[in-house]
């Protein structure tokens, strides 16, 4: 939480990460700044492209109703 991420200086592509959650159960629904992003099963990861710089809140909800959230910054 609170990290500042940016793409490599030599890259002109958007920052790309694979996100996953430890713990929880079953299917997970992912949200980026409150908007649906995708879903994964179990410990599978989800590829995410960050097209714009700014404040990011990434959250996940699993089948049992458990949630997790992390906030960070994307820089140019």
PDB file with one MODEL, atoms N, CA, C and O in Angstrom:
MODEL        1
ATOM      1  N   UNK A   1       0.840  -1.200   0.000  1.00  0.00           N
ATOM      2  CA  UNK A   1       0.000   0.000   0.000  1.00  0.00           C
ATOM      3  C   UNK A   1       0.872   1.246   0.000  1.00  0.00           C
ATOM      4  O   UNK A   1       1.900   1.290   0.676  1.00  0.00           O
ATOM      5  N   UNK A   2       0.462   2.260  -0.759  1.00  0.00           N
ATOM      6  CA  UNK A   2       1.184   3.522  -0.786  1.00  0.00           C
ATOM      7  C   UNK A   2       2.387   3.543  -1.714  1.00  0.00           C
ATOM      8  O   UNK A   2       3.083   4.555  -1.785  1.00  0.00           O
ATOM      9  N   UNK A   3       2.652   2.454  -2.429  1.00  0.00           N
ATOM     10  CA  UNK A   3       3.791   2.418  -3.348  1.00  0.00           C
ATOM     11  C   UNK A   3       3.552   3.333  -4.540  1.00  0.00           C
ATOM     12  O   UNK A   3       2.417   3.691  -4.855  1.00  0.00           O
ATOM     13  N   UNK A   4       4.655   3.702  -5.198  1.00  0.00           N
ATOM     14  CA  UNK A   4       4.610   4.515  -6.404  1.00  0.00           C
ATOM     15  C   UNK A   4       5.239   3.682  -7.518  1.00  0.00           C
ATOM     16  O   UNK A   4       6.437   3.400  -7.474  1.00  0.00           O
ATOM     17  N   UNK A   5       4.450   3.285  -8.511  1.00  0.00           N
ATOM     18  CA  UNK A   5       4.920   2.439  -9.602  1.00  0.00           C
ATOM     19  C   UNK A   5       5.026   3.238 -10.886  1.00  0.00           C
ATOM     20  O   UNK A   5       4.285   4.200 -11.088  1.00  0.00           O
ATOM     21  N   UNK A   6       5.956   2.838 -11.763  1.00  0.00           N
ATOM     22  CA  UNK A   6       6.057   3.454 -13.086  1.00  0.00           C
ATOM     23  C   UNK A   6       6.661   2.445 -14.042  1.00  0.00           C
ATOM     24  O   UNK A   6       7.346   1.507 -13.633  1.00  0.00           O
ATOM     25  N   UNK A   7       6.392   2.658 -15.332  1.00  0.00           N
ATOM     26  CA  UNK A   7       6.952   1.751 -16.327  1.00  0.00           C
ATOM     27  C   UNK A   7       8.443   2.033 -16.483  1.00  0.00           C
ATOM     28  O   UNK A   7       8.907   3.114 -16.122  1.00  0.00           O
ATOM     29  N   UNK A   8       9.201   1.068 -17.021  1.00  0.00           N
ATOM     30  CA  UNK A   8      10.628   1.315 -17.253  1.00  0.00           C
ATOM     31  C   UNK A   8      10.832   2.533 -18.153  1.00  0.00           C
ATOM     32  O   UNK A   8      10.022   2.789 -19.044  1.00  0.00           O
ATOM     33  N   UNK A   9      11.887   3.270 -17.929  1.00  0.00           N
ATOM     34  CA  UNK A   9      12.157   4.510 -18.657  1.00  0.00           C
ATOM     35  C   UNK A   9      12.265   4.287 -20.163  1.00  0.00           C
ATOM     36  O   UNK A   9      11.950   5.194 -20.933  1.00  0.00           O
ATOM     37  N   UNK A  10      12.694   3.127 -20.598  1.00  0.00           N
ATOM     38  CA  UNK A  10      12.880   2.858 -22.024  1.00  0.00           C
ATOM     39  C   UNK A  10      11.607   2.346 -22.701  1.00  0.00           C
ATOM     40  O   UNK A  10      11.612   2.108 -23.908  1.00  0.00           O
ATOM     41  N   UNK A  11      10.531   2.174 -21.957  1.00  0.00           N
ATOM     42  CA  UNK A  11       9.291   1.621 -22.502  1.00  0.00           C
ATOM     43  C   UNK A  11       8.274   2.707 -22.795  1.00  0.00           C
ATOM     44  O   UNK A  11       8.148   3.679 -22.051  1.00  0.00           O
ATOM     45  N   UNK A  12       7.548   2.527 -23.894  1.00  0.00           N
ATOM     46  CA  UNK A  12       6.456   3.445 -24.231  1.00  0.00           C
ATOM     47  C   UNK A  12       5.108   2.762 -24.077  1.00  0.00           C
ATOM     48  O   UNK A  12       4.069   3.360 -24.362  1.00  0.00           O
ATOM     49  N   UNK A  13       5.119   1.524 -23.632  1.00  0.00           N
ATOM     50  CA  UNK A  13       3.898   0.752 -23.396  1.00  0.00           C
ATOM     51  C   UNK A  13       3.338   1.081 -22.013  1.00  0.00           C
ATOM     52  O   UNK A  13       4.094   1.473 -21.124  1.00  0.00           O
ATOM     53  N   UNK A  14       2.025   0.929 -21.817  1.00  0.00           N
ATOM     54  CA  UNK A  14       1.444   1.120 -20.480  1.00  0.00           C
ATOM     55  C   UNK A  14       2.036   0.112 -19.486  1.00  0.00           C
ATOM     56  O   UNK A  14       2.458  -0.979 -19.869  1.00  0.00           O
ATOM     57  N   UNK A  15       2.058   0.491 -18.225  1.00  0.00           N
ATOM     58  CA  UNK A  15       2.516  -0.406 -17.165  1.00  0.00           C
ATOM     59  C   UNK A  15       1.586  -1.613 -17.122  1.00  0.00           C
ATOM     60  O   UNK A  15       0.364  -1.467 -17.147  1.00  0.00           O
ATOM     61  N   UNK A  16       2.173  -2.807 -17.055  1.00  0.00           N
ATOM     62  CA  UNK A  16       1.393  -4.040 -17.002  1.00  0.00           C
ATOM     63  C   UNK A  16       1.817  -4.862 -15.799  1.00  0.00           C
ATOM     64  O   UNK A  16       3.010  -5.042 -15.554  1.00  0.00           O
ATOM     65  N   UNK A  17       0.839  -5.364 -15.042  1.00  0.00           N
ATOM     66  CA  UNK A  17       1.088  -6.214 -13.882  1.00  0.00           C
ATOM     67  C   UNK A  17       0.155  -7.415 -13.940  1.00  0.00           C
ATOM     68  O   UNK A  17      -0.882  -7.379 -14.602  1.00  0.00           O
ATOM     69  N   UNK A  18       0.536  -8.478 -13.241  1.00  0.00           N
ATOM     70  CA  UNK A  18      -0.358  -9.619 -13.017  1.00  0.00           C
ATOM     71  C   UNK A  18      -0.690  -9.584 -11.530  1.00  0.00           C
ATOM     72  O   UNK A  18       0.211  -9.601 -10.691  1.00  0.00           O
ATOM     73  N   UNK A  19      -1.974  -9.538 -11.201  1.00  0.00           N
ATOM     74  CA  UNK A  19      -2.397  -9.457  -9.805  1.00  0.00           C
ATOM     75  C   UNK A  19      -3.054 -10.769  -9.382  1.00  0.00           C
ATOM     76  O   UNK A  19      -3.701 -11.448 -10.179  1.00  0.00           O
ATOM     77  N   UNK A  20      -2.871 -11.104  -8.111  1.00  0.00           N
ATOM     78  CA  UNK A  20      -3.509 -12.288  -7.533  1.00  0.00           C
ATOM     79  C   UNK A  20      -3.703 -12.035  -6.048  1.00  0.00           C
ATOM     80  O   UNK A  20      -3.115 -11.115  -5.479  1.00  0.00           O
ATOM     81  N   UNK A  21      -4.528 -12.855  -5.433  1.00  0.00           N
ATOM     82  CA  UNK A  21      -4.799 -12.715  -3.998  1.00  0.00           C
ATOM     83  C   UNK A  21      -4.483 -14.028  -3.297  1.00  0.00           C
ATOM     84  O   UNK A  21      -4.795 -15.103  -3.809  1.00  0.00           O
ATOM     85  N   UNK A  22      -3.873 -13.939  -2.142  1.00  0.00           N
ATOM     86  CA  UNK A  22      -3.610 -15.105  -1.307  1.00  0.00           C
ATOM     87  C   UNK A  22      -4.757 -15.269  -0.329  1.00  0.00           C
ATOM     88  O   UNK A  22      -5.321 -14.280   0.140  1.00  0.00           O
ATOM     89  N   UNK A  23      -5.105 -16.499  -0.018  1.00  0.00           N
ATOM     90  CA  UNK A  23      -6.197 -16.740   0.916  1.00  0.00           C
ATOM     91  C   UNK A  23      -7.532 -16.586   0.223  1.00  0.00           C
ATOM     92  O   UNK A  23      -7.596 -16.457  -1.000  1.00  0.00           O
ATOM     93  N   UNK A  24      -8.582 -16.599   0.993  1.00  0.00           N
ATOM     94  CA  UNK A  24      -9.907 -16.498   0.416  1.00  0.00           C
ATOM     95  C   UNK A  24     -10.336 -17.822  -0.185  1.00  0.00           C
ATOM     96  O   UNK A  24      -9.643 -18.831  -0.060  1.00  0.00           O
ATOM     97  N   UNK A  25     -11.487 -17.805  -0.839  1.00  0.00           N
ATOM     98  CA  UNK A  25     -12.033 -19.048  -1.376  1.00  0.00           C
ATOM     99  C   UNK A  25     -12.699 -18.833  -2.715  1.00  0.00           C
ATOM    100  O   UNK A  25     -13.368 -17.821  -2.925  1.00  0.00           O
ATOM    101  N   UNK A  26     -12.519 -19.787  -3.631  1.00  0.00           N
ATOM    102  CA  UNK A  26     -13.249 -19.806  -4.892  1.00  0.00           C
ATOM    103  C   UNK A  26     -12.933 -18.673  -5.834  1.00  0.00           C
ATOM    104  O   UNK A  26     -11.800 -18.201  -5.922  1.00  0.00           O
ATOM    105  N   UNK A  27     -13.960 -18.251  -6.534  1.00  0.00           N
ATOM    106  CA  UNK A  27     -13.838 -17.205  -7.543  1.00  0.00           C
ATOM    107  C   UNK A  27     -13.604 -15.849  -6.884  1.00  0.00           C
ATOM    108  O   UNK A  27     -14.076 -15.586  -5.778  1.00  0.00           O
ATOM    109  N   UNK A  28     -12.849 -14.978  -7.607  1.00  0.00           N
ATOM    110  CA  UNK A  28     -12.588 -13.615  -7.135  1.00  0.00           C
ATOM    111  C   UNK A  28     -12.994 -12.628  -8.224  1.00  0.00           C
ATOM    112  O   UNK A  28     -12.721 -12.834  -9.406  1.00  0.00           O
ATOM    113  N   UNK A  29     -13.646 -11.560  -7.802  1.00  0.00           N
ATOM    114  CA  UNK A  29     -14.006 -10.470  -8.701  1.00  0.00           C
ATOM    115  C   UNK A  29     -13.100  -9.291  -8.375  1.00  0.00           C
ATOM    116  O   UNK A  29     -12.949  -8.920  -7.211  1.00  0.00           O
ATOM    117  N   UNK A  30     -12.499  -8.706  -9.403  1.00  0.00           N
ATOM    118  CA  UNK A  30     -11.531  -7.626  -9.243  1.00  0.00           C
ATOM    119  C   UNK A  30     -12.142  -6.295  -9.679  1.00  0.00           C
ATOM    120  O   UNK A  30     -12.946  -6.232 -10.609  1.00  0.00           O
ATOM    121  N   UNK A  31     -11.735  -5.231  -8.977  1.00  0.00           N
ATOM    122  CA  UNK A  31     -12.228  -3.883  -9.254  1.00  0.00           C
ATOM    123  C   UNK A  31     -11.055  -2.912  -9.281  1.00  0.00           C
ATOM    124  O   UNK A  31     -10.157  -2.987  -8.442  1.00  0.00           O
ATOM    125  N   UNK A  32     -11.068  -2.005 -10.243  1.00  0.00           N
ATOM    126  CA  UNK A  32     -10.053  -0.967 -10.359  1.00  0.00           C
ATOM    127  C   UNK A  32     -10.752   0.375 -10.173  1.00  0.00           C
ATOM    128  O   UNK A  32     -11.583   0.770 -10.990  1.00  0.00           O
ATOM    129  N   UNK A  33     -10.411   1.065  -9.100  1.00  0.00           N
ATOM    130  CA  UNK A  33     -11.073   2.330  -8.747  1.00  0.00           C
ATOM    131  C   UNK A  33     -12.591   2.175  -8.719  1.00  0.00           C
ATOM    132  O   UNK A  33     -13.324   3.055  -9.171  1.00  0.00           O
ATOM    133  N   UNK A  34     -13.052   1.045  -8.183  1.00  0.00           N
ATOM    134  CA  UNK A  34     -14.476   0.795  -8.006  1.00  0.00           C
ATOM    135  C   UNK A  34     -15.192   0.233  -9.228  1.00  0.00           C
ATOM    136  O   UNK A  34     -16.372  -0.109  -9.145  1.00  0.00           O
ATOM    137  N   UNK A  35     -14.500   0.133 -10.360  1.00  0.00           N
ATOM    138  CA  UNK A  35     -15.105  -0.371 -11.594  1.00  0.00           C
ATOM    139  C   UNK A  35     -14.699  -1.825 -11.826  1.00  0.00           C
ATOM    140  O   UNK A  35     -13.544  -2.179 -11.590  1.00  0.00           O
ATOM    141  N   UNK A  36     -15.625  -2.679 -12.285  1.00  0.00           N
ATOM    142  CA  UNK A  36     -15.279  -4.085 -12.539  1.00  0.00           C
ATOM    143  C   UNK A  36     -14.095  -4.203 -13.498  1.00  0.00           C
ATOM    144  O   UNK A  36     -14.020  -3.509 -14.512  1.00  0.00           O
ATOM    145  N   UNK A  37     -13.176  -5.098 -13.151  1.00  0.00           N
ATOM    146  CA  UNK A  37     -11.951  -5.278 -13.927  1.00  0.00           C
ATOM    147  C   UNK A  37     -11.874  -6.674 -14.545  1.00  0.00           C
ATOM    148  O   UNK A  37     -11.384  -6.833 -15.663  1.00  0.00           O
ATOM    149  N   UNK A  38     -12.353  -7.678 -13.826  1.00  0.00           N
ATOM    150  CA  UNK A  38     -12.285  -9.048 -14.313  1.00  0.00           C
ATOM    151  C   UNK A  38     -12.501 -10.005 -13.170  1.00  0.00           C
ATOM    152  O   UNK A  38     -12.793  -9.597 -12.046  1.00  0.00           O
ATOM    153  N   UNK A  39     -12.355 -11.303 -13.467  1.00  0.00           N
ATOM    154  CA  UNK A  39     -12.487 -12.296 -12.413  1.00  0.00           C
ATOM    155  C   UNK A  39     -11.472 -13.400 -12.611  1.00  0.00           C
ATOM    156  O   UNK A  39     -11.038 -13.679 -13.729  1.00  0.00           O
ATOM    157  N   UNK A  40     -11.099 -14.025 -11.503  1.00  0.00           N
ATOM    158  CA  UNK A  40     -10.170 -15.154 -11.509  1.00  0.00           C
ATOM    159  C   UNK A  40     -10.743 -16.268 -10.650  1.00  0.00           C
ATOM    160  O   UNK A  40     -11.672 -16.062  -9.869  1.00  0.00           O
ATOM    161  N   UNK A  41     -10.175 -17.438 -10.809  1.00  0.00           N
ATOM    162  CA  UNK A  41     -10.565 -18.598 -10.020  1.00  0.00           C
ATOM    163  C   UNK A  41      -9.405 -18.971  -9.098  1.00  0.00           C
ATOM    164  O   UNK A  41      -8.270 -19.092  -9.557  1.00  0.00           O
ATOM    165  N   UNK A  42      -9.676 -19.153  -7.802  1.00  0.00           N
ATOM    166  CA  UNK A  42      -8.647 -19.585  -6.853  1.00  0.00           C
ATOM    167  C   UNK A  42      -7.456 -18.654  -6.839  1.00  0.00           C
ATOM    168  O   UNK A  42      -7.604 -17.440  -6.701  1.00  0.00           O
ATOM    169  N   UNK A  43      -6.257 -19.235  -6.985  1.00  0.00           N
ATOM    170  CA  UNK A  43      -5.016 -18.452  -6.923  1.00  0.00           C
ATOM    171  C   UNK A  43      -4.559 -17.946  -8.293  1.00  0.00           C
ATOM    172  O   UNK A  43      -3.438 -17.454  -8.419  1.00  0.00           O
ATOM    173  N   UNK A  44      -5.405 -18.058  -9.320  1.00  0.00           N
ATOM    174  CA  UNK A  44      -5.033 -17.571 -10.651  1.00  0.00           C
ATOM    175  C   UNK A  44      -4.750 -16.072 -10.617  1.00  0.00           C
ATOM    176  O   UNK A  44      -5.258 -15.356  -9.754  1.00  0.00           O
ATOM    177  N   UNK A  45      -3.940 -15.608 -11.555  1.00  0.00           N
ATOM    178  CA  UNK A  45      -3.630 -14.181 -11.623  1.00  0.00           C
ATOM    179  C   UNK A  45      -4.384 -13.533 -12.794  1.00  0.00           C
ATOM    180  O   UNK A  45      -4.810 -14.200 -13.737  1.00  0.00           O
ATOM    181  N   UNK A  46      -4.528 -12.224 -12.694  1.00  0.00           N
ATOM    182  CA  UNK A  46      -5.236 -11.435 -13.697  1.00  0.00           C
ATOM    183  C   UNK A  46      -4.273 -10.402 -14.271  1.00  0.00           C
ATOM    184  O   UNK A  46      -3.705  -9.622 -13.506  1.00  0.00           O
ATOM    185  N   UNK A  47      -4.064 -10.365 -15.597  1.00  0.00           N
ATOM    186  CA  UNK A  47      -3.211  -9.317 -16.175  1.00  0.00           C
ATOM    187  C   UNK A  47      -3.962  -7.975 -16.180  1.00  0.00           C
ATOM    188  O   UNK A  47      -5.137  -7.907 -16.537  1.00  0.00           O
ATOM    189  N   UNK A  48      -3.257  -6.923 -15.778  1.00  0.00           N
ATOM    190  CA  UNK A  48      -3.863  -5.586 -15.714  1.00  0.00           C
ATOM    191  C   UNK A  48      -2.932  -4.595 -16.407  1.00  0.00           C
ATOM    192  O   UNK A  48      -1.729  -4.574 -16.148  1.00  0.00           O
ATOM    193  N   UNK A  49      -3.500  -3.780 -17.286  1.00  0.00           N
ATOM    194  CA  UNK A  49      -2.762  -2.691 -17.948  1.00  0.00           C
ATOM    195  C   UNK A  49      -3.228  -1.370 -17.351  1.00  0.00           C
ATOM    196  O   UNK A  49      -4.426  -1.096 -17.280  1.00  0.00           O
ATOM    197  N   UNK A  50      -2.278  -0.563 -16.927  1.00  0.00           N
ATOM    198  CA  UNK A  50      -2.580   0.745 -16.363  1.00  0.00           C
ATOM    199  C   UNK A  50      -2.278   1.786 -17.435  1.00  0.00           C
ATOM    200  O   UNK A  50      -1.123   2.153 -17.650  1.00  0.00           O
ATOM    201  N   UNK A  51      -3.319   2.254 -18.098  1.00  0.00           N
ATOM    202  CA  UNK A  51      -3.181   3.161 -19.237  1.00  0.00           C
ATOM    203  C   UNK A  51      -2.847   4.591 -18.823  1.00  0.00           C
ATOM    204  O   UNK A  51      -2.243   5.328 -19.603  1.00  0.00           O
ATOM    205  N   UNK A  52      -3.230   4.999 -17.601  1.00  0.00           N
ATOM    206  CA  UNK A  52      -3.038   6.380 -17.173  1.00  0.00           C
ATOM    207  C   UNK A  52      -2.356   6.431 -15.818  1.00  0.00           C
ATOM    208  O   UNK A  52      -2.481   5.514 -15.005  1.00  0.00           O
ATOM    209  N   UNK A  53      -1.636   7.514 -15.590  1.00  0.00           N
ATOM    210  CA  UNK A  53      -1.013   7.760 -14.289  1.00  0.00           C
ATOM    211  C   UNK A  53      -2.073   8.250 -13.313  1.00  0.00           C
ATOM    212  O   UNK A  53      -3.133   8.727 -13.720  1.00  0.00           O
ATOM    213  N   UNK A  54      -1.780   8.130 -12.020  1.00  0.00           N
ATOM    214  CA  UNK A  54      -2.682   8.641 -10.999  1.00  0.00           C
ATOM    215  C   UNK A  54      -2.842   7.692  -9.844  1.00  0.00           C
ATOM    216  O   UNK A  54      -2.123   6.698  -9.737  1.00  0.00           O
ATOM    217  N   UNK A  55      -3.782   7.995  -8.980  1.00  0.00           N
ATOM    218  CA  UNK A  55      -4.072   7.173  -7.805  1.00  0.00           C
ATOM    219  C   UNK A  55      -4.890   5.961  -8.221  1.00  0.00           C
ATOM    220  O   UNK A  55      -5.836   6.073  -9.001  1.00  0.00           O
ATOM    221  N   UNK A  56      -4.518   4.811  -7.697  1.00  0.00           N
ATOM    222  CA  UNK A  56      -5.163   3.549  -8.038  1.00  0.00           C
ATOM    223  C   UNK A  56      -5.631   2.868  -6.758  1.00  0.00           C
ATOM    224  O   UNK A  56      -4.913   2.831  -5.759  1.00  0.00           O
ATOM    225  N   UNK A  57      -6.847   2.331  -6.806  1.00  0.00           N
ATOM    226  CA  UNK A  57      -7.337   1.459  -5.744  1.00  0.00           C
ATOM    227  C   UNK A  57      -7.743   0.148  -6.404  1.00  0.00           C
ATOM    228  O   UNK A  57      -8.658   0.116  -7.227  1.00  0.00           O
ATOM    229  N   UNK A  58      -7.064  -0.921  -6.042  1.00  0.00           N
ATOM    230  CA  UNK A  58      -7.339  -2.248  -6.573  1.00  0.00           C
ATOM    231  C   UNK A  58      -7.970  -3.066  -5.457  1.00  0.00           C
ATOM    232  O   UNK A  58      -7.415  -3.153  -4.362  1.00  0.00           O
ATOM    233  N   UNK A  59      -9.120  -3.664  -5.725  1.00  0.00           N
ATOM    234  CA  UNK A  59      -9.786  -4.459  -4.698  1.00  0.00           C
ATOM    235  C   UNK A  59     -10.277  -5.770  -5.279  1.00  0.00           C
ATOM    236  O   UNK A  59     -10.464  -5.906  -6.489  1.00  0.00           O
ATOM    237  N   UNK A  60     -10.482  -6.738  -4.386  1.00  0.00           N
ATOM    238  CA  UNK A  60     -10.970  -8.061  -4.777  1.00  0.00           C
ATOM    239  C   UNK A  60     -12.040  -8.506  -3.789  1.00  0.00           C
ATOM    240  O   UNK A  60     -11.976  -8.212  -2.596  1.00  0.00           O
ATOM    241  N   UNK A  61     -13.018  -9.218  -4.318  1.00  0.00           N
ATOM    242  CA  UNK A  61     -14.107  -9.796  -3.532  1.00  0.00           C
ATOM    243  C   UNK A  61     -14.155 -11.274  -3.877  1.00  0.00           C
ATOM    244  O   UNK A  61     -14.173 -11.626  -5.056  1.00  0.00           O
ATOM    245  N   UNK A  62     -14.177 -12.163  -2.857  1.00  0.00           N
ATOM    246  CA  UNK A  62     -14.259 -13.589  -3.166  1.00  0.00           C
ATOM    247  C   UNK A  62     -15.657 -14.128  -2.896  1.00  0.00           C
ATOM    248  O   UNK A  62     -16.519 -13.415  -2.382  1.00  0.00           O
ATOM    249  N   UNK A  63     -15.873 -15.391  -3.249  1.00  0.00           N
ATOM    250  CA  UNK A  63     -17.205 -16.008  -3.136  1.00  0.00           C
ATOM    251  C   UNK A  63     -17.753 -16.016  -1.717  1.00  0.00           C
ATOM    252  O   UNK A  63     -18.969 -16.016  -1.526  1.00  0.00           O
ATOM    253  N   UNK A  64     -16.876 -16.022  -0.723  1.00  0.00           N
ATOM    254  CA  UNK A  64     -17.343 -16.056   0.662  1.00  0.00           C
ATOM    255  C   UNK A  64     -17.669 -14.659   1.191  1.00  0.00           C
ATOM    256  O   UNK A  64     -18.123 -14.515   2.327  1.00  0.00           O
ATOM    257  N   UNK A  65     -17.436 -13.618   0.359  1.00  0.00           N
ATOM    258  CA  UNK A  65     -17.735 -12.249   0.774  1.00  0.00           C
ATOM    259  C   UNK A  65     -16.557 -11.510   1.377  1.00  0.00           C
ATOM    260  O   UNK A  65     -16.694 -10.355   1.782  1.00  0.00           O
ATOM    261  N   UNK A  66     -15.393 -12.158   1.444  1.00  0.00           N
ATOM    262  CA  UNK A  66     -14.186 -11.495   1.950  1.00  0.00           C
ATOM    263  C   UNK A  66     -13.677 -10.501   0.922  1.00  0.00           C
ATOM    264  O   UNK A  66     -13.762 -10.744  -0.281  1.00  0.00           O
ATOM    265  N   UNK A  67     -13.150  -9.382   1.394  1.00  0.00           N
ATOM    266  CA  UNK A  67     -12.608  -8.365   0.497  1.00  0.00           C
ATOM    267  C   UNK A  67     -11.182  -8.019   0.883  1.00  0.00           C
ATOM    268  O   UNK A  67     -10.771  -8.210   2.027  1.00  0.00           O
ATOM    269  N   UNK A  68     -10.439  -7.514  -0.076  1.00  0.00           N
ATOM    270  CA  UNK A  68      -9.086  -6.998   0.151  1.00  0.00           C
ATOM    271  C   UNK A  68      -8.921  -5.780  -0.752  1.00  0.00           C
ATOM    272  O   UNK A  68      -9.525  -5.696  -1.821  1.00  0.00           O
ATOM    273  N   UNK A  69      -8.094  -4.843  -0.304  1.00  0.00           N
ATOM    274  CA  UNK A  69      -7.907  -3.604  -1.052  1.00  0.00           C
ATOM    275  C   UNK A  69      -6.477  -3.121  -0.888  1.00  0.00           C
ATOM    276  O   UNK A  69      -5.889  -3.266   0.184  1.00  0.00           O
ATOM    277  N   UNK A  70      -5.916  -2.547  -1.943  1.00  0.00           N
ATOM    278  CA  UNK A  70      -4.607  -1.920  -1.878  1.00  0.00           C
ATOM    279  C   UNK A  70      -4.660  -0.643  -2.717  1.00  0.00           C
ATOM    280  O   UNK A  70      -5.243  -0.616  -3.801  1.00  0.00           O
ATOM    281  N   UNK A  71      -4.043   0.405  -2.192  1.00  0.00           N
ATOM    282  CA  UNK A  71      -3.989   1.695  -2.907  1.00  0.00           C
ATOM    283  C   UNK A  71      -2.533   2.026  -3.218  1.00  0.00           C
ATOM    284  O   UNK A  71      -1.647   1.829  -2.387  1.00  0.00           O
ATOM    285  N   UNK A  72      -2.299   2.537  -4.440  1.00  0.00           N
ATOM    286  CA  UNK A  72      -0.948   2.906  -4.834  1.00  0.00           C
ATOM    287  C   UNK A  72      -1.039   3.969  -5.918  1.00  0.00           C
ATOM    288  O   UNK A  72      -2.134   4.327  -6.351  1.00  0.00           O
ATOM    289  N   UNK A  73       0.092   4.465  -6.349  1.00  0.00           N
ATOM    290  CA  UNK A  73       0.205   5.556  -7.318  1.00  0.00           C
ATOM    291  C   UNK A  73       0.912   5.045  -8.566  1.00  0.00           C
ATOM    292  O   UNK A  73       1.879   4.291  -8.461  1.00  0.00           O
ATOM    293  N   UNK A  74       0.445   5.443  -9.744  1.00  0.00           N
ATOM    294  CA  UNK A  74       1.129   5.168 -11.001  1.00  0.00           C
ATOM    295  C   UNK A  74       1.695   6.492 -11.501  1.00  0.00           C
ATOM    296  O   UNK A  74       0.961   7.469 -11.646  1.00  0.00           O
ATOM    297  N   UNK A  75       3.015   6.524 -11.769  1.00  0.00           N
ATOM    298  CA  UNK A  75       3.689   7.731 -12.255  1.00  0.00           C
ATOM    299  C   UNK A  75       4.057   7.577 -13.719  1.00  0.00           C
ATOM    300  O   UNK A  75       4.203   6.463 -14.221  1.00  0.00           O
ATOM    301  N   UNK A  76       4.204   8.706 -14.398  1.00  0.00           N
ATOM    302  CA  UNK A  76       4.660   8.710 -15.802  1.00  0.00           C
ATOM    303  C   UNK A  76       6.116   8.349 -15.854  1.00  0.00           C
ATOM    304  O   UNK A  76       6.699   8.293 -16.936  1.00  0.00           O
TER     305      UNK A  76
ENDMDL
END
